[in-house]
Short mmCIF file of C-alpha atoms in Angstrom, two decimals:
data_model
loop_
_atom_site.label_atom_id
_atom_site.label_comp_id
_atom_site.label_asym_id
_atom_site.label_seq_id
_atom_site.Cartn_x
_atom_site.Cartn_y
_atom_site.Cartn_z
CA UNK J 14 59.81 -84.77 -186.80
CA UNK J 15 58.31 -82.75 -189.64
CA UNK J 16 54.89 -81.19 -188.93
CA UNK J 17 52.13 -81.50 -191.46
CA UNK J 18 50.58 -78.40 -192.94
CA UNK J 19 47.33 -79.46 -191.33
CA UNK J 20 48.84 -79.46 -187.84
CA UNK J 21 50.68 -76.21 -188.43
CA UNK J 22 47.60 -74.54 -189.81
CA UNK J 23 45.74 -75.71 -186.74
CA UNK J 24 48.09 -73.75 -184.53
CA UNK J 25 47.86 -70.61 -186.63
CA UNK J 26 44.11 -70.69 -187.10
CA UNK J 27 43.58 -71.40 -183.43
CA UNK J 28 45.70 -68.51 -182.20
CA UNK J 29 45.63 -65.79 -184.85
CA UNK J 30 41.93 -64.86 -184.50
CA UNK J 31 42.50 -64.14 -180.80
CA UNK J 32 45.23 -61.66 -181.69
CA UNK J 33 42.92 -59.99 -184.19
CA UNK J 34 40.07 -59.53 -181.73
CA UNK J 35 42.03 -58.76 -178.56
CA UNK J 36 42.69 -55.15 -177.54
CA UNK J 37 45.84 -53.76 -179.17
CA UNK J 38 47.64 -53.38 -175.86
CA UNK J 39 47.05 -57.06 -175.03
CA UNK J 40 48.64 -58.41 -178.21
CA UNK J 41 52.03 -60.01 -177.63
CA UNK J 42 54.92 -58.54 -179.59
CA UNK J 43 58.50 -59.58 -180.23
CA UNK J 44 60.41 -56.76 -178.58
CA UNK J 45 63.76 -58.51 -179.13
CA UNK J 46 64.31 -59.01 -182.85
CA UNK J 47 67.80 -60.33 -182.95
CA UNK J 48 70.68 -61.59 -185.03
CA UNK J 49 73.94 -63.26 -184.05
CA UNK J 50 76.66 -61.42 -186.01
CA UNK J 51 79.70 -62.98 -184.36
CA UNK J 52 81.45 -63.75 -187.66
CA UNK J 53 80.76 -60.35 -189.23
CA UNK J 54 83.89 -58.64 -187.89
CA UNK J 55 86.11 -61.20 -189.61
CA UNK J 56 84.11 -61.03 -192.85
CA UNK J 57 84.46 -57.27 -193.03
CA UNK J 58 88.18 -57.45 -192.23
CA UNK J 59 88.54 -59.81 -195.20
CA UNK J 60 86.79 -57.37 -197.50
CA UNK J 61 83.30 -58.88 -197.61
CA UNK J 62 80.70 -56.73 -199.33
CA UNK J 63 77.03 -56.56 -198.46
CA UNK J 64 74.13 -55.41 -200.63
CA UNK J 65 70.54 -54.49 -199.93
CA UNK J 66 67.59 -56.18 -201.64
CA UNK J 67 67.99 -53.97 -204.72
CA UNK J 68 71.63 -54.99 -205.06
CA UNK J 69 73.03 -51.64 -203.92
CA UNK J 70 76.12 -51.77 -201.65
CA UNK J 71 75.25 -51.01 -198.03
CA UNK J 72 76.53 -51.40 -194.49
CA UNK J 73 75.42 -54.83 -193.19
CA UNK J 74 74.36 -53.34 -189.86
CA UNK J 75 72.16 -50.83 -191.68
CA UNK J 76 70.67 -53.61 -193.82
CA UNK J 77 69.79 -55.63 -190.71
CA UNK J 78 68.20 -52.57 -189.09
CA UNK J 79 66.11 -51.97 -192.21
CA UNK J 80 64.92 -55.56 -191.93
CA UNK J 81 63.64 -54.99 -188.40
CA UNK J 82 66.60 -56.11 -186.26
CA UNK J 83 67.06 -54.22 -182.99
CA UNK J 84 69.27 -56.60 -180.96
CA UNK J 85 72.65 -58.15 -181.87
CA UNK J 86 74.42 -61.07 -180.26
CA UNK J 87 78.16 -61.71 -180.02
CA UNK J 88 79.77 -64.92 -178.82
CA UNK J 89 82.94 -64.61 -176.81
CA UNK J 90 85.68 -67.23 -176.58
CA UNK J 91 88.41 -66.97 -173.97
CA UNK J 92 91.50 -67.45 -176.14
CA UNK J 93 90.57 -68.66 -179.64
CA UNK J 94 93.43 -69.56 -181.96
CA UNK J 95 92.11 -67.20 -184.64
CA UNK J 96 91.96 -64.21 -182.30
CA UNK J 97 88.44 -63.47 -183.46
CA UNK J 98 85.60 -63.49 -180.92
CA UNK J 99 88.10 -62.90 -178.11
CA UNK J 100 87.75 -60.04 -175.65
CA UNK J 101 89.55 -57.47 -177.80
CA UNK J 102 87.52 -58.10 -180.96
CA UNK J 103 84.24 -58.30 -179.04
CA UNK J 104 84.98 -54.93 -177.48
CA UNK J 105 85.70 -53.47 -180.91
CA UNK J 106 82.56 -54.91 -182.51
CA UNK J 107 80.46 -53.86 -179.52
CA UNK J 108 81.40 -50.24 -180.17
CA UNK J 109 80.06 -50.49 -183.71
CA UNK J 110 76.90 -52.24 -182.56
CA UNK J 111 76.06 -49.68 -179.90
CA UNK J 112 76.94 -46.77 -182.20
CA UNK J 113 74.38 -48.14 -184.67
CA UNK J 114 71.70 -48.10 -181.98
CA UNK J 115 71.32 -51.83 -181.38
CA UNK J 116 71.00 -53.56 -178.04
CA UNK J 117 73.77 -56.02 -177.21
CA UNK J 118 73.72 -59.64 -176.03
CA UNK J 119 77.04 -61.25 -175.04
CA UNK J 120 77.14 -65.04 -175.38
CA UNK J 121 79.75 -66.52 -173.01
CA UNK J 122 80.90 -69.93 -174.25
CA UNK J 123 83.52 -70.26 -171.48
CA UNK J 124 85.72 -72.06 -173.99
CA UNK J 125 88.40 -71.33 -176.57
CA UNK J 126 86.14 -72.77 -179.27
CA UNK J 127 82.56 -73.87 -179.93
CA UNK J 128 80.46 -74.92 -176.96
CA UNK J 129 77.13 -76.63 -177.66
CA UNK J 130 75.14 -79.65 -176.42
CA UNK J 131 77.78 -82.07 -177.70
CA UNK J 132 80.89 -80.29 -176.42
CA UNK J 133 81.54 -77.98 -173.51
CA UNK J 134 85.30 -77.93 -173.10
CA UNK J 135 87.04 -75.50 -170.72
CA UNK J 136 89.50 -73.00 -172.13
CA UNK J 137 93.07 -74.28 -172.05
CA UNK J 138 93.96 -71.89 -169.24
CA UNK J 139 91.34 -73.50 -167.00
CA UNK J 140 91.74 -77.11 -168.12
CA UNK J 141 93.20 -78.45 -164.89
CA UNK J 142 91.18 -76.32 -162.50
CA UNK J 143 88.98 -77.79 -159.79
CA UNK J 144 85.29 -76.97 -159.55
CA UNK J 145 86.07 -74.41 -156.85
CA UNK J 146 88.66 -72.77 -159.09
CA UNK J 147 86.25 -72.79 -162.03
CA UNK J 148 83.68 -70.95 -159.93
CA UNK J 149 86.25 -68.20 -159.39
CA UNK J 150 87.20 -68.32 -163.08
CA UNK J 151 83.62 -67.85 -164.22
CA UNK J 152 83.08 -64.94 -161.84
CA UNK J 153 86.31 -63.16 -162.69
CA UNK J 154 86.10 -63.65 -166.45
CA UNK J 155 82.44 -62.64 -166.66
CA UNK J 156 83.03 -59.59 -164.51
CA UNK J 157 86.15 -58.61 -166.44
CA UNK J 158 84.48 -58.75 -169.85
CA UNK J 159 81.32 -57.02 -168.65
CA UNK J 160 83.20 -54.20 -166.91
CA UNK J 161 85.47 -53.69 -169.94
CA UNK J 162 82.37 -53.30 -172.09
CA UNK J 163 80.83 -50.97 -169.54
CA UNK J 164 83.99 -48.85 -169.32
CA UNK J 165 83.90 -48.09 -173.04
CA UNK J 166 80.22 -47.16 -172.97
CA UNK J 167 78.88 -50.41 -174.40
CA UNK J 168 77.36 -52.05 -171.32
CA UNK J 169 75.72 -55.29 -172.43
CA UNK J 170 71.94 -55.32 -172.24
CA UNK J 171 72.03 -59.07 -171.68
CA UNK J 172 74.50 -61.92 -171.24
CA UNK J 173 74.23 -65.66 -171.60
CA UNK J 174 75.94 -67.70 -168.91
CA UNK J 175 76.92 -70.53 -171.24
CA UNK J 176 75.84 -71.54 -174.72
CA UNK J 177 73.34 -74.39 -175.26
CA UNK J 178 74.21 -75.94 -171.91
CA UNK J 179 71.72 -78.83 -172.16
CA UNK J 180 73.79 -81.05 -169.87
CA UNK J 181 76.07 -78.47 -168.31
CA UNK J 182 79.20 -76.52 -169.19
CA UNK J 183 82.94 -76.63 -168.43
CA UNK J 184 83.00 -80.42 -168.63
CA UNK J 185 83.60 -82.60 -166.77
CA UNK J 186 83.37 -80.49 -163.61
CA UNK J 187 80.18 -78.67 -164.63
CA UNK J 188 78.53 -81.55 -166.46
CA UNK J 189 75.20 -82.82 -165.16
CA UNK J 190 75.71 -86.49 -164.30
CA UNK J 191 73.09 -88.72 -162.66
CA UNK J 192 70.73 -85.73 -162.37
CA UNK J 193 73.18 -83.89 -160.13
CA UNK J 194 72.79 -80.20 -160.99
CA UNK J 195 74.77 -78.89 -158.01
CA UNK J 196 78.13 -78.45 -159.79
CA UNK J 197 76.57 -76.67 -162.77
CA UNK J 198 74.42 -74.53 -160.49
CA UNK J 199 77.51 -73.37 -158.59
CA UNK J 200 78.98 -72.06 -161.86
CA UNK J 201 75.77 -70.42 -163.07
CA UNK J 202 75.40 -68.59 -159.77
CA UNK J 203 78.87 -67.10 -160.16
CA UNK J 204 78.04 -65.91 -163.67
CA UNK J 205 74.86 -64.30 -162.40
CA UNK J 206 76.62 -62.64 -159.46
CA UNK J 207 79.39 -61.27 -161.66
CA UNK J 208 76.96 -59.84 -164.20
CA UNK J 209 74.86 -58.08 -161.59
CA UNK J 210 77.97 -56.78 -159.83
CA UNK J 211 79.02 -55.25 -163.14
CA UNK J 212 75.61 -53.79 -163.97
CA UNK J 213 72.40 -54.62 -162.18
CA UNK J 214 70.28 -53.86 -165.23
CA UNK J 215 71.97 -56.41 -167.49
CA UNK J 216 69.71 -59.42 -168.02
CA UNK J 217 71.10 -62.90 -167.39
CA UNK J 218 69.92 -65.54 -169.84
CA UNK J 219 70.21 -69.30 -169.39
CA UNK J 220 70.36 -70.86 -172.83
CA UNK J 221 69.68 -74.44 -173.86
CA UNK J 222 68.72 -76.18 -177.09
CA UNK J 223 65.78 -77.77 -175.29
CA UNK J 224 63.00 -76.52 -177.56
CA UNK J 225 62.51 -80.13 -178.61
CA UNK J 226 60.35 -81.21 -175.69
CA UNK J 227 58.72 -80.12 -172.47
CA UNK J 228 60.34 -83.09 -170.74
CA UNK J 229 63.88 -82.00 -171.59
CA UNK J 230 63.23 -78.34 -170.84
CA UNK J 231 61.63 -79.16 -167.49
CA UNK J 232 64.42 -81.56 -166.55
CA UNK J 233 67.03 -78.86 -167.05
CA UNK J 234 65.32 -75.74 -165.73
CA UNK J 235 63.67 -77.60 -162.85
CA UNK J 236 67.12 -78.95 -162.02
CA UNK J 237 68.86 -75.59 -161.81
CA UNK J 238 65.91 -73.95 -160.08
CA UNK J 239 65.96 -76.61 -157.37
CA UNK J 240 69.61 -75.66 -156.73
CA UNK J 241 68.70 -72.01 -156.23
CA UNK J 242 69.91 -70.67 -159.59
CA UNK J 243 68.49 -67.27 -160.51
CA UNK J 244 68.07 -66.06 -164.09
CA UNK J 245 66.11 -63.40 -165.94
CA UNK J 246 65.31 -64.90 -169.36
CA UNK J 247 64.77 -68.48 -170.48
CA UNK J 248 66.52 -68.87 -173.84
CA UNK J 249 66.04 -71.75 -176.28
CA UNK J 250 67.49 -72.76 -179.64
CA UNK J 251 65.05 -73.92 -182.30
CA UNK J 252 66.15 -75.49 -185.55
CA UNK J 253 63.20 -77.28 -187.10
CA UNK J 254 65.32 -80.06 -188.59
CA UNK J 255 66.53 -81.02 -185.10
CA UNK J 256 63.89 -79.78 -182.65
CA UNK J 257 60.57 -80.84 -184.09
CA UNK J 258 57.36 -79.20 -185.15
CA UNK J 259 56.20 -75.65 -184.75
CA UNK J 260 53.24 -76.97 -182.79
CA UNK J 261 55.70 -78.57 -180.36
CA UNK J 262 57.72 -75.34 -180.20
CA UNK J 263 54.56 -73.46 -179.25
CA UNK J 264 53.90 -75.91 -176.42
CA UNK J 265 57.45 -75.71 -175.04
CA UNK J 266 57.51 -71.90 -175.08
CA UNK J 267 54.12 -71.66 -173.39
CA UNK J 268 55.12 -74.25 -170.79
CA UNK J 269 58.45 -72.74 -169.76
CA UNK J 270 56.97 -69.25 -169.69
CA UNK J 271 54.25 -70.39 -167.32
CA UNK J 272 56.38 -72.78 -165.28
CA UNK J 273 59.28 -70.41 -164.54
CA UNK J 274 57.52 -67.05 -164.80
CA UNK J 275 60.25 -65.51 -166.94
CA UNK J 276 60.35 -64.05 -170.46
CA UNK J 277 61.22 -66.58 -173.16
CA UNK J 278 63.43 -65.93 -176.18
CA UNK J 279 64.38 -68.10 -179.14
CA UNK J 280 68.10 -67.31 -179.05
CA UNK J 281 68.91 -69.21 -182.24
CA UNK J 282 67.03 -70.27 -185.35
CA UNK J 283 67.77 -70.46 -189.10
CA UNK J 284 66.63 -72.10 -192.34
CA UNK J 285 68.46 -72.78 -195.64
CA UNK J 286 67.89 -70.72 -198.78
CA UNK J 287 69.57 -73.33 -201.00
CA UNK J 288 70.72 -76.94 -201.00
CA UNK J 289 73.91 -75.98 -202.85
CA UNK J 290 77.30 -75.49 -201.22
CA UNK J 291 79.45 -72.40 -201.84
CA UNK J 292 82.79 -73.84 -200.75
CA UNK J 293 84.72 -76.98 -199.84
CA UNK J 294 83.24 -77.13 -196.34
CA UNK J 295 80.16 -79.39 -196.23
CA UNK J 296 77.00 -77.60 -195.16
CA UNK J 297 75.94 -78.27 -191.58
CA UNK J 298 72.36 -78.54 -192.80
CA UNK J 299 71.95 -79.71 -196.38
CA UNK J 300 68.43 -78.37 -196.85
CA UNK J 301 67.31 -81.53 -198.61
CA UNK J 302 65.06 -82.51 -195.69
CA UNK J 303 62.28 -79.94 -195.68
CA UNK J 304 60.52 -78.59 -192.64
CA UNK J 305 56.80 -77.94 -193.03
CA UNK J 306 57.25 -78.87 -196.71
CA UNK J 307 59.00 -75.53 -197.27
CA UNK J 308 61.69 -75.56 -199.98
CA UNK J 309 65.24 -74.30 -199.50
CA UNK J 310 64.76 -71.08 -201.46
CA UNK J 311 64.82 -67.40 -200.62
CA UNK J 312 61.03 -67.40 -200.35
CA UNK J 313 61.11 -70.61 -198.35
CA UNK J 314 63.68 -69.29 -195.91
CA UNK J 315 61.59 -66.18 -195.35
CA UNK J 316 58.42 -68.22 -194.90
CA UNK J 317 59.92 -70.55 -192.32
CA UNK J 318 61.42 -67.65 -190.36
CA UNK J 319 58.08 -65.86 -190.42
CA UNK J 320 56.34 -68.98 -189.12
CA UNK J 321 58.88 -69.36 -186.31
CA UNK J 322 58.32 -65.74 -185.33
CA UNK J 323 54.54 -66.19 -185.46
CA UNK J 324 54.72 -69.32 -183.34
CA UNK J 325 57.00 -67.68 -180.77
CA UNK J 326 54.82 -64.57 -180.64
CA UNK J 327 51.58 -66.51 -180.25
CA UNK J 328 53.09 -68.71 -177.53
CA UNK J 329 54.12 -65.64 -175.53
CA UNK J 330 57.84 -65.32 -176.31
CA UNK J 331 59.37 -61.85 -176.40
CA UNK J 332 62.14 -62.39 -178.93
CA UNK J 333 63.59 -64.39 -181.81
CA UNK J 334 67.25 -64.33 -182.91
CA UNK J 335 68.51 -65.56 -186.29
CA UNK J 336 71.87 -67.30 -185.98
CA UNK J 337 74.68 -65.86 -188.14
CA UNK J 338 72.60 -64.33 -190.96
CA UNK J 339 75.63 -62.40 -192.30
CA UNK J 340 78.01 -65.40 -192.49
CA UNK J 341 78.09 -66.01 -196.21
CA UNK J 342 81.04 -67.81 -197.83
CA UNK J 343 84.07 -65.52 -197.56
CA UNK J 344 87.47 -67.15 -198.09
CA UNK J 345 89.44 -67.05 -194.86
CA UNK J 346 86.44 -66.90 -192.54
CA UNK J 347 86.31 -70.59 -191.82
CA UNK J 348 84.38 -72.80 -189.46
CA UNK J 349 87.28 -73.85 -187.22
CA UNK J 350 88.91 -71.06 -185.18
CA UNK J 351 92.05 -73.18 -184.99
CA UNK J 352 92.21 -73.23 -188.82
CA UNK J 353 90.15 -70.20 -189.77
CA UNK J 354 91.99 -69.72 -193.07
CA UNK J 355 91.98 -73.37 -194.09
CA UNK J 356 88.41 -74.33 -193.33
CA UNK J 357 85.31 -73.23 -195.17
CA UNK J 358 81.92 -72.09 -193.94
CA UNK J 359 79.36 -74.75 -193.12
CA UNK J 360 76.64 -72.10 -192.79
CA UNK J 361 76.83 -70.47 -196.23
CA UNK J 362 73.42 -71.85 -197.26
CA UNK J 363 71.78 -70.75 -193.99
CA UNK J 364 72.75 -67.06 -194.03
CA UNK J 365 70.19 -64.49 -195.17
CA UNK J 366 72.76 -63.05 -197.58
CA UNK J 367 73.59 -64.99 -200.73
CA UNK J 368 77.09 -65.78 -201.96
CA UNK J 369 77.51 -62.33 -203.47
CA UNK J 370 76.40 -60.67 -200.21
CA UNK J 371 72.90 -59.67 -201.30
CA UNK J 372 70.23 -59.87 -198.64
CA UNK J 373 67.13 -62.04 -198.96
CA UNK J 374 64.49 -59.56 -200.20
CA UNK J 375 61.61 -61.49 -198.64
CA UNK J 376 62.86 -61.99 -195.06
CA UNK J 377 62.00 -59.64 -192.19
CA UNK J 378 62.07 -59.53 -188.42
CA UNK J 379 58.62 -58.39 -187.28
CA UNK J 380 57.21 -57.24 -183.94
#
């Protein structure tokens, strides 16, 4: 899974000279330089403090802006036990985000808790609904959240209809079984319709964690396209420890951009700055298995993120989002929304702020 420096260098050396010699207007840039800050509201409510690279206290949103971030992402859960990341708290955080001048991406999980490739469970209120009912649910819920955001002057610039829906969402009704994409497609179409009915200019993203291979990406996006699904941006997750080499990432981005004719964004990526653990919750990614032989240090984290941005840019992507850079270990801001006080943070070694809240001085989002 891990690329050699020789292979990686081959990609960079092959592509970078073209960017240097091409006309300035032809050079690809990352216009969406994003961060998922879904846990930040809770951290701040608990008294978390953030510091710039010099160690001076500062507003975390201002720190991210100074690092080059121009787009923020918020997940939304229907009725989470913790209350955080529900409609009310998303509306509140959206006001702060827009007031700070960021663009806003809303990530619909269509669940009361985490939805990802391994779990896509309906919210409890929809648990016994038929596929037909779920289509109505998706439309109404998407439209309701979008119009509530619009009404307070924080119209989302983009929404995701589902989160990492590699094999569907709202299981079992919307799960892709035996290559049958029709049920999932019927749900995605309702999400698209609701978003455009709310605001025609809001982009609709379809997000999978299929940066691992062209075969998986084509299987999914070919499948929904064949069912008549429309979307505006193809969004992928890329974590090097799970999704392979940067050379492979380059190939997948280039392929899906060409194949579907839509902008491509890396909606999630991250890298550890330490192998240590700040709390009693085991780290999701230990950091002991290196990618590209890069150590789990502040400099290493910055280097890997820079290489991901370079790869995405050279392959023709328009954006890269870091997942939960502000989620350092704060007691009471746990991993499990059903036990937010009792669980720890499995991402404390992946944030770009250390355990005292100081930002990585080496890491930047770059156009």
